[in-house]
């Protein structure tokens, strides 16, 4: 073997080793959402909380003593990533001074998917804005005794989500890709009026909620019906129905 050939082979080996060092053993770490509030519809899976169907959150308001209180409830237990679903929410205040009035100027919600695999984690599925639809009031009035009841209908298969996901959208594909929940990021813009000075402040509050998808899929193979129960990493076990 000539010296030039030896150099070339050595270069190839060195390059391959470098590629393996840089890419072969690396894995992108996805965000950890264990500290976020979670409504679960999972069945027979570790860390699930099937009984938790409602979440209450109390948010601080910058420069104010009162809090914004949010209550979230999903419509049913069959929350699926690929189908339209409904999140109900309530907004009111707690500890509001009698000298102040609070109005909601706008509610914005971004719904994305949560996956244990970095390629899919964070893909936006839907978004929503809600605000007052007349010119008679500053915004949607809320107080300790006056609650706003809202509804967010989240699409399962809009065109933007199909394009971003990049493969056939079925619930089994979704679960196999480690997608186990929807993450809903919420921003509420408030108008706070001082009744004595007539001064109006604009303040935003934000929060995040996770809704875990039903992890069971019914399939038919060779004339027999099975239940696939998926884990968060995309693995599953198959049981006869």
JSON list of C-alpha atoms in Angstrom, two decimals:
[
{"chain": "A", "resi": 1, "resn": "UNK", "atom": "CA", "xyz": [0.00, 0.00, 0.00]},
{"chain": "A", "resi": 2, "resn": "UNK", "atom": "CA", "xyz": [1.40, 3.38, -0.96]},
{"chain": "A", "resi": 3, "resn": "UNK", "atom": "CA", "xyz": [1.89, 6.22, 1.47]},
{"chain": "A", "resi": 4, "resn": "UNK", "atom": "CA", "xyz": [-0.80, 8.30, -0.28]},
{"chain": "A", "resi": 5, "resn": "UNK", "atom": "CA", "xyz": [-3.35, 5.50, 0.06]},
{"chain": "A", "resi": 6, "resn": "UNK", "atom": "CA", "xyz": [-2.51, 5.09, 3.73]},
{"chain": "A", "resi": 7, "resn": "UNK", "atom": "CA", "xyz": [-3.03, 8.80, 4.27]},
{"chain": "A", "resi": 8, "resn": "UNK", "atom": "CA", "xyz": [-6.39, 8.70, 2.50]},
{"chain": "A", "resi": 9, "resn": "UNK", "atom": "CA", "xyz": [-7.59, 5.70, 4.51]},
{"chain": "A", "resi": 10, "resn": "UNK", "atom": "CA", "xyz": [-6.41, 7.31, 7.72]},
{"chain": "A", "resi": 11, "resn": "UNK", "atom": "CA", "xyz": [-8.26, 10.49, 6.82]},
{"chain": "A", "resi": 12, "resn": "UNK", "atom": "CA", "xyz": [-11.47, 8.58, 6.14]},
{"chain": "A", "resi": 13, "resn": "UNK", "atom": "CA", "xyz": [-11.24, 6.72, 9.46]},
{"chain": "A", "resi": 14, "resn": "UNK", "atom": "CA", "xyz": [-10.51, 9.94, 11.35]},
{"chain": "A", "resi": 15, "resn": "UNK", "atom": "CA", "xyz": [-13.40, 11.73, 9.65]},
{"chain": "A", "resi": 16, "resn": "UNK", "atom": "CA", "xyz": [-15.80, 8.88, 10.46]},
{"chain": "A", "resi": 17, "resn": "UNK", "atom": "CA", "xyz": [-14.71, 8.87, 14.07]},
{"chain": "A", "resi": 18, "resn": "UNK", "atom": "CA", "xyz": [-15.25, 12.61, 14.29]},
{"chain": "A", "resi": 19, "resn": "UNK", "atom": "CA", "xyz": [-18.76, 12.31, 12.82]},
{"chain": "A", "resi": 20, "resn": "UNK", "atom": "CA", "xyz": [-19.62, 9.58, 15.31]},
{"chain": "A", "resi": 21, "resn": "UNK", "atom": "CA", "xyz": [-18.24, 11.67, 18.12]},
{"chain": "A", "resi": 22, "resn": "UNK", "atom": "CA", "xyz": [-20.28, 14.71, 17.07]},
{"chain": "A", "resi": 23, "resn": "UNK", "atom": "CA", "xyz": [-23.54, 13.04, 16.03]},
{"chain": "A", "resi": 24, "resn": "UNK", "atom": "CA", "xyz": [-23.60, 9.32, 16.78]},
{"chain": "A", "resi": 25, "resn": "UNK", "atom": "CA", "xyz": [-24.04, 9.54, 20.53]},
{"chain": "A", "resi": 26, "resn": "UNK", "atom": "CA", "xyz": [-25.77, 12.89, 20.83]},
{"chain": "A", "resi": 27, "resn": "UNK", "atom": "CA", "xyz": [-29.45, 13.44, 21.60]},
{"chain": "A", "resi": 28, "resn": "UNK", "atom": "CA", "xyz": [-31.27, 16.75, 21.73]},
{"chain": "A", "resi": 29, "resn": "UNK", "atom": "CA", "xyz": [-32.92, 17.24, 25.11]},
{"chain": "A", "resi": 30, "resn": "UNK", "atom": "CA", "xyz": [-36.53, 18.37, 24.96]},
{"chain": "A", "resi": 31, "resn": "UNK", "atom": "CA", "xyz": [-38.08, 20.80, 27.41]},
{"chain": "A", "resi": 32, "resn": "UNK", "atom": "CA", "xyz": [-39.16, 19.48, 30.80]},
{"chain": "A", "resi": 33, "resn": "UNK", "atom": "CA", "xyz": [-42.79, 20.34, 31.56]},
{"chain": "A", "resi": 34, "resn": "UNK", "atom": "CA", "xyz": [-43.06, 18.45, 34.84]},
{"chain": "A", "resi": 35, "resn": "UNK", "atom": "CA", "xyz": [-43.58, 21.73, 36.71]},
{"chain": "A", "resi": 36, "resn": "UNK", "atom": "CA", "xyz": [-46.60, 22.70, 34.58]},
{"chain": "A", "resi": 37, "resn": "UNK", "atom": "CA", "xyz": [-50.22, 22.11, 35.52]},
{"chain": "A", "resi": 38, "resn": "UNK", "atom": "CA", "xyz": [-51.59, 19.04, 33.77]},
{"chain": "A", "resi": 39, "resn": "UNK", "atom": "CA", "xyz": [-55.10, 17.79, 33.02]},
{"chain": "A", "resi": 40, "resn": "UNK", "atom": "CA", "xyz": [-54.82, 14.11, 32.16]},
{"chain": "A", "resi": 41, "resn": "UNK", "atom": "CA", "xyz": [-56.94, 11.66, 30.18]},
{"chain": "A", "resi": 42, "resn": "UNK", "atom": "CA", "xyz": [-54.36, 8.90, 30.25]},
{"chain": "A", "resi": 43, "resn": "UNK", "atom": "CA", "xyz": [-55.41, 5.41, 31.27]},
{"chain": "A", "resi": 44, "resn": "UNK", "atom": "CA", "xyz": [-53.19, 2.83, 33.01]},
{"chain": "A", "resi": 45, "resn": "UNK", "atom": "CA", "xyz": [-49.93, 4.68, 32.54]},
{"chain": "A", "resi": 46, "resn": "UNK", "atom": "CA", "xyz": [-47.24, 5.71, 34.98]},
{"chain": "A", "resi": 47, "resn": "UNK", "atom": "CA", "xyz": [-47.53, 9.26, 36.34]},
{"chain": "A", "resi": 48, "resn": "UNK", "atom": "CA", "xyz": [-51.05, 9.75, 34.95]},
{"chain": "A", "resi": 49, "resn": "UNK", "atom": "CA", "xyz": [-53.65, 11.58, 37.01]},
{"chain": "A", "resi": 50, "resn": "UNK", "atom": "CA", "xyz": [-56.91, 10.47, 35.48]},
{"chain": "A", "resi": 51, "resn": "UNK", "atom": "CA", "xyz": [-59.04, 12.05, 38.21]},
{"chain": "A", "resi": 52, "resn": "UNK", "atom": "CA", "xyz": [-57.72, 15.57, 37.62]},
{"chain": "A", "resi": 53, "resn": "UNK", "atom": "CA", "xyz": [-60.26, 17.03, 35.19]},
{"chain": "A", "resi": 54, "resn": "UNK", "atom": "CA", "xyz": [-60.12, 20.65, 36.35]},
{"chain": "A", "resi": 55, "resn": "UNK", "atom": "CA", "xyz": [-57.17, 22.95, 37.02]},
{"chain": "A", "resi": 56, "resn": "UNK", "atom": "CA", "xyz": [-57.34, 26.21, 38.97]},
{"chain": "A", "resi": 57, "resn": "UNK", "atom": "CA", "xyz": [-54.56, 28.78, 38.68]},
{"chain": "A", "resi": 58, "resn": "UNK", "atom": "CA", "xyz": [-54.06, 32.07, 40.55]},
{"chain": "A", "resi": 59, "resn": "UNK", "atom": "CA", "xyz": [-51.85, 34.55, 38.72]},
{"chain": "A", "resi": 60, "resn": "UNK", "atom": "CA", "xyz": [-50.08, 37.59, 40.14]},
{"chain": "A", "resi": 61, "resn": "UNK", "atom": "CA", "xyz": [-50.74, 40.91, 38.42]},
{"chain": "A", "resi": 62, "resn": "UNK", "atom": "CA", "xyz": [-47.77, 43.26, 38.11]},
{"chain": "A", "resi": 63, "resn": "UNK", "atom": "CA", "xyz": [-48.19, 46.31, 40.33]},
{"chain": "A", "resi": 64, "resn": "UNK", "atom": "CA", "xyz": [-51.49, 45.11, 41.81]},
{"chain": "A", "resi": 65, "resn": "UNK", "atom": "CA", "xyz": [-52.58, 43.35, 44.99]},
{"chain": "A", "resi": 66, "resn": "UNK", "atom": "CA", "xyz": [-55.36, 41.27, 43.43]},
{"chain": "A", "resi": 67, "resn": "UNK", "atom": "CA", "xyz": [-54.92, 38.01, 41.51]},
{"chain": "A", "resi": 68, "resn": "UNK", "atom": "CA", "xyz": [-56.42, 36.67, 38.30]},
{"chain": "A", "resi": 69, "resn": "UNK", "atom": "CA", "xyz": [-58.11, 33.31, 38.90]},
{"chain": "A", "resi": 70, "resn": "UNK", "atom": "CA", "xyz": [-58.38, 30.82, 36.02]},
{"chain": "A", "resi": 71, "resn": "UNK", "atom": "CA", "xyz": [-60.29, 27.54, 35.96]},
{"chain": "A", "resi": 72, "resn": "UNK", "atom": "CA", "xyz": [-59.85, 25.09, 33.08]},
{"chain": "A", "resi": 73, "resn": "UNK", "atom": "CA", "xyz": [-62.06, 22.12, 32.22]},
{"chain": "A", "resi": 74, "resn": "UNK", "atom": "CA", "xyz": [-61.98, 19.87, 29.15]},
{"chain": "A", "resi": 75, "resn": "UNK", "atom": "CA", "xyz": [-65.23, 18.69, 27.59]},
{"chain": "A", "resi": 76, "resn": "UNK", "atom": "CA", "xyz": [-64.69, 14.94, 27.96]},
{"chain": "A", "resi": 77, "resn": "UNK", "atom": "CA", "xyz": [-62.09, 12.28, 28.75]},
{"chain": "A", "resi": 78, "resn": "UNK", "atom": "CA", "xyz": [-61.43, 11.37, 25.12]},
{"chain": "A", "resi": 79, "resn": "UNK", "atom": "CA", "xyz": [-58.94, 14.17, 24.37]},
{"chain": "A", "resi": 80, "resn": "UNK", "atom": "CA", "xyz": [-57.22, 13.31, 21.10]},
{"chain": "A", "resi": 81, "resn": "UNK", "atom": "CA", "xyz": [-54.44, 15.26, 19.40]},
{"chain": "A", "resi": 82, "resn": "UNK", "atom": "CA", "xyz": [-55.81, 14.66, 15.89]},
{"chain": "A", "resi": 83, "resn": "UNK", "atom": "CA", "xyz": [-59.46, 15.59, 16.49]},
{"chain": "A", "resi": 84, "resn": "UNK", "atom": "CA", "xyz": [-61.15, 18.88, 17.38]},
{"chain": "A", "resi": 85, "resn": "UNK", "atom": "CA", "xyz": [-61.48, 19.32, 21.14]},
{"chain": "A", "resi": 86, "resn": "UNK", "atom": "CA", "xyz": [-62.85, 21.93, 23.52]},
{"chain": "A", "resi": 87, "resn": "UNK", "atom": "CA", "xyz": [-61.19, 23.60, 26.47]},
{"chain": "A", "resi": 88, "resn": "UNK", "atom": "CA", "xyz": [-63.54, 25.53, 28.74]},
{"chain": "A", "resi": 89, "resn": "UNK", "atom": "CA", "xyz": [-62.10, 28.30, 30.90]},
{"chain": "A", "resi": 90, "resn": "UNK", "atom": "CA", "xyz": [-63.30, 30.77, 33.51]},
{"chain": "A", "resi": 91, "resn": "UNK", "atom": "CA", "xyz": [-61.65, 34.06, 34.45]},
{"chain": "A", "resi": 92, "resn": "UNK", "atom": "CA", "xyz": [-62.32, 36.22, 37.49]},
{"chain": "A", "resi": 93, "resn": "UNK", "atom": "CA", "xyz": [-60.35, 38.15, 40.12]},
{"chain": "A", "resi": 94, "resn": "UNK", "atom": "CA", "xyz": [-59.56, 37.54, 43.77]},
{"chain": "A", "resi": 95, "resn": "UNK", "atom": "CA", "xyz": [-58.93, 40.34, 46.27]},
{"chain": "A", "resi": 96, "resn": "UNK", "atom": "CA", "xyz": [-59.93, 43.16, 43.92]},
{"chain": "A", "resi": 97, "resn": "UNK", "atom": "CA", "xyz": [-60.09, 46.56, 45.62]},
{"chain": "A", "resi": 98, "resn": "UNK", "atom": "CA", "xyz": [-63.52, 48.22, 45.47]},
{"chain": "A", "resi": 99, "resn": "UNK", "atom": "CA", "xyz": [-61.85, 51.30, 44.02]},
{"chain": "A", "resi": 100, "resn": "UNK", "atom": "CA", "xyz": [-60.77, 49.44, 40.87]},
{"chain": "A", "resi": 101, "resn": "UNK", "atom": "CA", "xyz": [-62.40, 47.91, 37.82]},
{"chain": "A", "resi": 102, "resn": "UNK", "atom": "CA", "xyz": [-60.84, 45.20, 35.68]},
{"chain": "A", "resi": 103, "resn": "UNK", "atom": "CA", "xyz": [-61.57, 44.50, 32.03]},
{"chain": "A", "resi": 104, "resn": "UNK", "atom": "CA", "xyz": [-60.14, 41.85, 29.73]},
{"chain": "A", "resi": 105, "resn": "UNK", "atom": "CA", "xyz": [-58.87, 43.49, 26.56]},
{"chain": "A", "resi": 106, "resn": "UNK", "atom": "CA", "xyz": [-57.75, 40.30, 24.81]},
{"chain": "A", "resi": 107, "resn": "UNK", "atom": "CA", "xyz": [-57.17, 36.59, 25.46]},
{"chain": "A", "resi": 108, "resn": "UNK", "atom": "CA", "xyz": [-54.59, 34.83, 23.29]},
{"chain": "A", "resi": 109, "resn": "UNK", "atom": "CA", "xyz": [-53.96, 31.07, 23.34]},
{"chain": "A", "resi": 110, "resn": "UNK", "atom": "CA", "xyz": [-51.33, 29.15, 21.37]},
{"chain": "A", "resi": 111, "resn": "UNK", "atom": "CA", "xyz": [-51.80, 25.38, 21.32]},
{"chain": "A", "resi": 112, "resn": "UNK", "atom": "CA", "xyz": [-48.77, 23.23, 20.47]},
{"chain": "A", "resi": 113, "resn": "UNK", "atom": "CA", "xyz": [-47.89, 19.57, 20.77]},
{"chain": "A", "resi": 114, "resn": "UNK", "atom": "CA", "xyz": [-45.66, 18.10, 23.47]},
{"chain": "A", "resi": 115, "resn": "UNK", "atom": "CA", "xyz": [-43.37, 15.22, 22.53]},
{"chain": "A", "resi": 116, "resn": "UNK", "atom": "CA", "xyz": [-40.49, 13.34, 24.07]},
{"chain": "A", "resi": 117, "resn": "UNK", "atom": "CA", "xyz": [-38.84, 13.60, 20.62]},
{"chain": "A", "resi": 118, "resn": "UNK", "atom": "CA", "xyz": [-37.30, 16.95, 19.72]},
{"chain": "A", "resi": 119, "resn": "UNK", "atom": "CA", "xyz": [-38.37, 16.78, 16.06]},
{"chain": "A", "resi": 120, "resn": "UNK", "atom": "CA", "xyz": [-42.04, 17.14, 17.01]},
{"chain": "A", "resi": 121, "resn": "UNK", "atom": "CA", "xyz": [-41.98, 18.96, 20.33]},
{"chain": "A", "resi": 122, "resn": "UNK", "atom": "CA", "xyz": [-43.37, 22.48, 20.12]},
{"chain": "A", "resi": 123, "resn": "UNK", "atom": "CA", "xyz": [-45.12, 22.30, 16.72]},
{"chain": "A", "resi": 124, "resn": "UNK", "atom": "CA", "xyz": [-48.04, 24.76, 16.75]},
{"chain": "A", "resi": 125, "resn": "UNK", "atom": "CA", "xyz": [-51.43, 23.12, 16.25]},
{"chain": "A", "resi": 126, "resn": "UNK", "atom": "CA", "xyz": [-53.87, 26.02, 16.65]},
{"chain": "A", "resi": 127, "resn": "UNK", "atom": "CA", "xyz": [-54.23, 29.54, 18.07]},
{"chain": "A", "resi": 128, "resn": "UNK", "atom": "CA", "xyz": [-57.10, 31.64, 19.33]},
{"chain": "A", "resi": 129, "resn": "UNK", "atom": "CA", "xyz": [-57.88, 35.27, 20.19]},
{"chain": "A", "resi": 130, "resn": "UNK", "atom": "CA", "xyz": [-60.95, 36.49, 22.05]},
{"chain": "A", "resi": 131, "resn": "UNK", "atom": "CA", "xyz": [-61.98, 40.01, 22.98]},
{"chain": "A", "resi": 132, "resn": "UNK", "atom": "CA", "xyz": [-65.06, 42.18, 23.45]},
{"chain": "A", "resi": 133, "resn": "UNK", "atom": "CA", "xyz": [-67.21, 42.35, 20.33]},
{"chain": "A", "resi": 134, "resn": "UNK", "atom": "CA", "xyz": [-68.93, 45.68, 20.91]},
{"chain": "A", "resi": 135, "resn": "UNK", "atom": "CA", "xyz": [-67.95, 49.32, 21.48]},
{"chain": "A", "resi": 136, "resn": "UNK", "atom": "CA", "xyz": [-70.07, 49.83, 24.61]},
{"chain": "A", "resi": 137, "resn": "UNK", "atom": "CA", "xyz": [-67.44, 48.71, 27.14]},
{"chain": "A", "resi": 138, "resn": "UNK", "atom": "CA", "xyz": [-63.70, 48.98, 27.64]},
{"chain": "A", "resi": 139, "resn": "UNK", "atom": "CA", "xyz": [-63.46, 45.20, 27.53]},
{"chain": "A", "resi": 140, "resn": "UNK", "atom": "CA", "xyz": [-64.86, 42.08, 29.15]},
{"chain": "A", "resi": 141, "resn": "UNK", "atom": "CA", "xyz": [-65.62, 43.03, 32.78]},
{"chain": "A", "resi": 142, "resn": "UNK", "atom": "CA", "xyz": [-64.45, 40.68, 35.54]},
{"chain": "A", "resi": 143, "resn": "UNK", "atom": "CA", "xyz": [-64.31, 40.94, 39.32]},
{"chain": "A", "resi": 144, "resn": "UNK", "atom": "CA", "xyz": [-64.41, 38.76, 42.42]},
{"chain": "A", "resi": 145, "resn": "UNK", "atom": "CA", "xyz": [-68.09, 38.12, 41.75]},
{"chain": "A", "resi": 146, "resn": "UNK", "atom": "CA", "xyz": [-68.26, 38.53, 37.97]},
{"chain": "A", "resi": 147, "resn": "UNK", "atom": "CA", "xyz": [-66.79, 35.59, 36.01]},
{"chain": "A", "resi": 148, "resn": "UNK", "atom": "CA", "xyz": [-66.11, 35.39, 32.28]},
{"chain": "A", "resi": 149, "resn": "UNK", "atom": "CA", "xyz": [-66.87, 31.97, 30.78]},
{"chain": "A", "resi": 150, "resn": "UNK", "atom": "CA", "xyz": [-64.89, 31.22, 27.62]},
{"chain": "A", "resi": 151, "resn": "UNK", "atom": "CA", "xyz": [-64.52, 28.36, 25.14]},
{"chain": "A", "resi": 152, "resn": "UNK", "atom": "CA", "xyz": [-61.46, 27.45, 23.07]},
{"chain": "A", "resi": 153, "resn": "UNK", "atom": "CA", "xyz": [-62.16, 24.98, 20.26]},
{"chain": "A", "resi": 154, "resn": "UNK", "atom": "CA", "xyz": [-58.80, 23.53, 19.21]},
{"chain": "A", "resi": 155, "resn": "UNK", "atom": "CA", "xyz": [-58.50, 22.17, 15.69]},
{"chain": "A", "resi": 156, "resn": "UNK", "atom": "CA", "xyz": [-56.96, 18.75, 15.21]},
{"chain": "A", "resi": 157, "resn": "UNK", "atom": "CA", "xyz": [-55.92, 18.79, 11.55]},
{"chain": "A", "resi": 158, "resn": "UNK", "atom": "CA", "xyz": [-55.67, 22.26, 10.06]},
{"chain": "A", "resi": 159, "resn": "UNK", "atom": "CA", "xyz": [-53.43, 22.75, 7.03]},
{"chain": "A", "resi": 160, "resn": "UNK", "atom": "CA", "xyz": [-50.65, 24.52, 8.94]},
{"chain": "A", "resi": 161, "resn": "UNK", "atom": "CA", "xyz": [-50.38, 21.61, 11.39]},
{"chain": "A", "resi": 162, "resn": "UNK", "atom": "CA", "xyz": [-50.38, 19.05, 8.56]},
{"chain": "A", "resi": 163, "resn": "UNK", "atom": "CA", "xyz": [-47.53, 20.87, 6.83]},
{"chain": "A", "resi": 164, "resn": "UNK", "atom": "CA", "xyz": [-45.49, 21.23, 10.02]},
{"chain": "A", "resi": 165, "resn": "UNK", "atom": "CA", "xyz": [-45.97, 17.61, 11.13]},
{"chain": "A", "resi": 166, "resn": "UNK", "atom": "CA", "xyz": [-44.82, 16.31, 7.77]},
{"chain": "A", "resi": 167, "resn": "UNK", "atom": "CA", "xyz": [-46.35, 12.83, 7.73]},
{"chain": "A", "resi": 168, "resn": "UNK", "atom": "CA", "xyz": [-49.75, 11.14, 7.74]},
{"chain": "A", "resi": 169, "resn": "UNK", "atom": "CA", "xyz": [-51.71, 12.38, 10.73]},
{"chain": "A", "resi": 170, "resn": "UNK", "atom": "CA", "xyz": [-53.27, 9.49, 12.64]},
{"chain": "A", "resi": 171, "resn": "UNK", "atom": "CA", "xyz": [-53.57, 9.21, 16.39]},
{"chain": "A", "resi": 172, "resn": "UNK", "atom": "CA", "xyz": [-51.39, 6.09, 16.42]},
{"chain": "A", "resi": 173, "resn": "UNK", "atom": "CA", "xyz": [-48.65, 7.89, 14.44]},
{"chain": "A", "resi": 174, "resn": "UNK", "atom": "CA", "xyz": [-48.89, 10.81, 16.83]},
{"chain": "A", "resi": 175, "resn": "UNK", "atom": "CA", "xyz": [-48.51, 8.62, 19.93]},
{"chain": "A", "resi": 176, "resn": "UNK", "atom": "CA", "xyz": [-45.73, 6.58, 18.31]},
{"chain": "A", "resi": 177, "resn": "UNK", "atom": "CA", "xyz": [-43.82, 9.82, 17.75]},
{"chain": "A", "resi": 178, "resn": "UNK", "atom": "CA", "xyz": [-43.81, 10.44, 21.49]},
{"chain": "A", "resi": 179, "resn": "UNK", "atom": "CA", "xyz": [-46.49, 13.14, 21.30]},
{"chain": "A", "resi": 180, "resn": "UNK", "atom": "CA", "xyz": [-48.46, 12.82, 24.51]},
{"chain": "A", "resi": 181, "resn": "UNK", "atom": "CA", "xyz": [-50.12, 16.18, 25.25]},
{"chain": "A", "resi": 182, "resn": "UNK", "atom": "CA", "xyz": [-51.17, 19.60, 24.08]},
{"chain": "A", "resi": 183, "resn": "UNK", "atom": "CA", "xyz": [-49.50, 22.65, 25.61]},
{"chain": "A", "resi": 184, "resn": "UNK", "atom": "CA", "xyz": [-51.63, 25.77, 25.79]},
{"chain": "A", "resi": 185, "resn": "UNK", "atom": "CA", "xyz": [-49.75, 29.04, 26.34]},
{"chain": "A", "resi": 186, "resn": "UNK", "atom": "CA", "xyz": [-52.07, 31.83, 27.44]},
{"chain": "A", "resi": 187, "resn": "UNK", "atom": "CA", "xyz": [-51.67, 35.61, 27.56]},
{"chain": "A", "resi": 188, "resn": "UNK", "atom": "CA", "xyz": [-54.44, 37.76, 29.02]},
{"chain": "A", "resi": 189, "resn": "UNK", "atom": "CA", "xyz": [-54.29, 41.53, 28.45]},
{"chain": "A", "resi": 190, "resn": "UNK", "atom": "CA", "xyz": [-56.01, 43.47, 31.24]},
{"chain": "A", "resi": 191, "resn": "UNK", "atom": "CA", "xyz": [-57.28, 47.03, 31.49]},
{"chain": "A", "resi": 192, "resn": "UNK", "atom": "CA", "xyz": [-57.27, 48.16, 35.14]},
{"chain": "A", "resi": 193, "resn": "UNK", "atom": "CA", "xyz": [-59.20, 51.33, 35.93]},
{"chain": "A", "resi": 194, "resn": "UNK", "atom": "CA", "xyz": [-58.81, 53.40, 39.10]},
{"chain": "A", "resi": 195, "resn": "UNK", "atom": "CA", "xyz": [-62.29, 54.76, 39.77]},
{"chain": "A", "resi": 196, "resn": "UNK", "atom": "CA", "xyz": [-60.95, 57.73, 41.75]},
{"chain": "A", "resi": 197, "resn": "UNK", "atom": "CA", "xyz": [-58.33, 59.03, 39.32]},
{"chain": "A", "resi": 198, "resn": "UNK", "atom": "CA", "xyz": [-59.90, 57.54, 36.14]},
{"chain": "A", "resi": 199, "resn": "UNK", "atom": "CA", "xyz": [-56.42, 56.27, 35.31]},
{"chain": "A", "resi": 200, "resn": "UNK", "atom": "CA", "xyz": [-56.28, 53.10, 33.21]},
{"chain": "A", "resi": 201, "resn": "UNK", "atom": "CA", "xyz": [-53.34, 50.69, 33.30]},
{"chain": "A", "resi": 202, "resn": "UNK", "atom": "CA", "xyz": [-52.64, 47.98, 30.73]},
{"chain": "A", "resi": 203, "resn": "UNK", "atom": "CA", "xyz": [-51.12, 44.82, 32.20]},
{"chain": "A", "resi": 204, "resn": "UNK", "atom": "CA", "xyz": [-50.62, 41.34, 30.75]},
{"chain": "A", "resi": 205, "resn": "UNK", "atom": "CA", "xyz": [-50.55, 38.05, 32.65]},
{"chain": "A", "resi": 206, "resn": "UNK", "atom": "CA", "xyz": [-49.42, 34.72, 31.23]},
{"chain": "A", "resi": 207, "resn": "UNK", "atom": "CA", "xyz": [-49.63, 31.05, 32.09]},
{"chain": "A", "resi": 208, "resn": "UNK", "atom": "CA", "xyz": [-49.28, 27.56, 30.64]},
{"chain": "A", "resi": 209, "resn": "UNK", "atom": "CA", "xyz": [-51.49, 24.49, 30.81]},
{"chain": "A", "resi": 210, "resn": "UNK", "atom": "CA", "xyz": [-50.93, 20.93, 29.56]},
{"chain": "A", "resi": 211, "resn": "UNK", "atom": "CA", "xyz": [-53.72, 18.56, 28.55]},
{"chain": "A", "resi": 212, "resn": "UNK", "atom": "CA", "xyz": [-52.60, 14.94, 28.23]},
{"chain": "A", "resi": 213, "resn": "UNK", "atom": "CA", "xyz": [-54.10, 12.92, 25.41]},
{"chain": "A", "resi": 214, "resn": "UNK", "atom": "CA", "xyz": [-55.88, 9.60, 25.76]},
{"chain": "A", "resi": 215, "resn": "UNK", "atom": "CA", "xyz": [-53.10, 7.07, 25.22]},
{"chain": "A", "resi": 216, "resn": "UNK", "atom": "CA", "xyz": [-55.27, 4.11, 24.15]},
{"chain": "A", "resi": 217, "resn": "UNK", "atom": "CA", "xyz": [-55.96, 3.27, 20.50]},
{"chain": "A", "resi": 218, "resn": "UNK", "atom": "CA", "xyz": [-58.37, 0.55, 19.32]},
{"chain": "A", "resi": 219, "resn": "UNK", "atom": "CA", "xyz": [-57.12, -1.33, 16.26]},
{"chain": "A", "resi": 220, "resn": "UNK", "atom": "CA", "xyz": [-58.30, -4.31, 14.21]},
{"chain": "A", "resi": 221, "resn": "UNK", "atom": "CA", "xyz": [-55.85, -6.90, 12.89]},
{"chain": "A", "resi": 222, "resn": "UNK", "atom": "CA", "xyz": [-56.81, -10.12, 11.09]},
{"chain": "A", "resi": 223, "resn": "UNK", "atom": "CA", "xyz": [-60.39, -9.84, 12.26]},
{"chain": "A", "resi": 224, "resn": "UNK", "atom": "CA", "xyz": [-59.45, -9.33, 15.90]},
{"chain": "A", "resi": 225, "resn": "UNK", "atom": "CA", "xyz": [-59.72, -6.14, 17.93]},
{"chain": "A", "resi": 226, "resn": "UNK", "atom": "CA", "xyz": [-56.86, -4.95, 20.12]},
{"chain": "A", "resi": 227, "resn": "UNK", "atom": "CA", "xyz": [-56.09, -2.04, 22.41]},
{"chain": "A", "resi": 228, "resn": "UNK", "atom": "CA", "xyz": [-52.71, -0.34, 22.07]},
{"chain": "A", "resi": 229, "resn": "UNK", "atom": "CA", "xyz": [-51.66, 1.54, 25.21]},
{"chain": "A", "resi": 230, "resn": "UNK", "atom": "CA", "xyz": [-48.81, 3.94, 24.45]},
{"chain": "A", "resi": 231, "resn": "UNK", "atom": "CA", "xyz": [-46.07, 5.19, 26.74]},
{"chain": "A", "resi": 232, "resn": "UNK", "atom": "CA", "xyz": [-44.65, 8.69, 26.43]},
{"chain": "A", "resi": 233, "resn": "UNK", "atom": "CA", "xyz": [-41.57, 7.46, 24.58]},
{"chain": "A", "resi": 234, "resn": "UNK", "atom": "CA", "xyz": [-43.72, 6.04, 21.77]},
{"chain": "A", "resi": 235, "resn": "UNK", "atom": "CA", "xyz": [-43.51, 2.40, 22.86]},
{"chain": "A", "resi": 236, "resn": "UNK", "atom": "CA", "xyz": [-46.71, 0.48, 23.46]},
{"chain": "A", "resi": 237, "resn": "UNK", "atom": "CA", "xyz": [-48.25, -2.73, 24.68]},
{"chain": "A", "resi": 238, "resn": "UNK", "atom": "CA", "xyz": [-51.06, -4.52, 22.85]},
{"chain": "A", "resi": 239, "resn": "UNK", "atom": "CA", "xyz": [-53.93, -6.21, 24.64]},
{"chain": "A", "resi": 240, "resn": "UNK", "atom": "CA", "xyz": [-56.93, -8.12, 23.36]},
{"chain": "A", "resi": 241, "resn": "UNK", "atom": "CA", "xyz": [-60.10, -6.11, 23.85]}
]
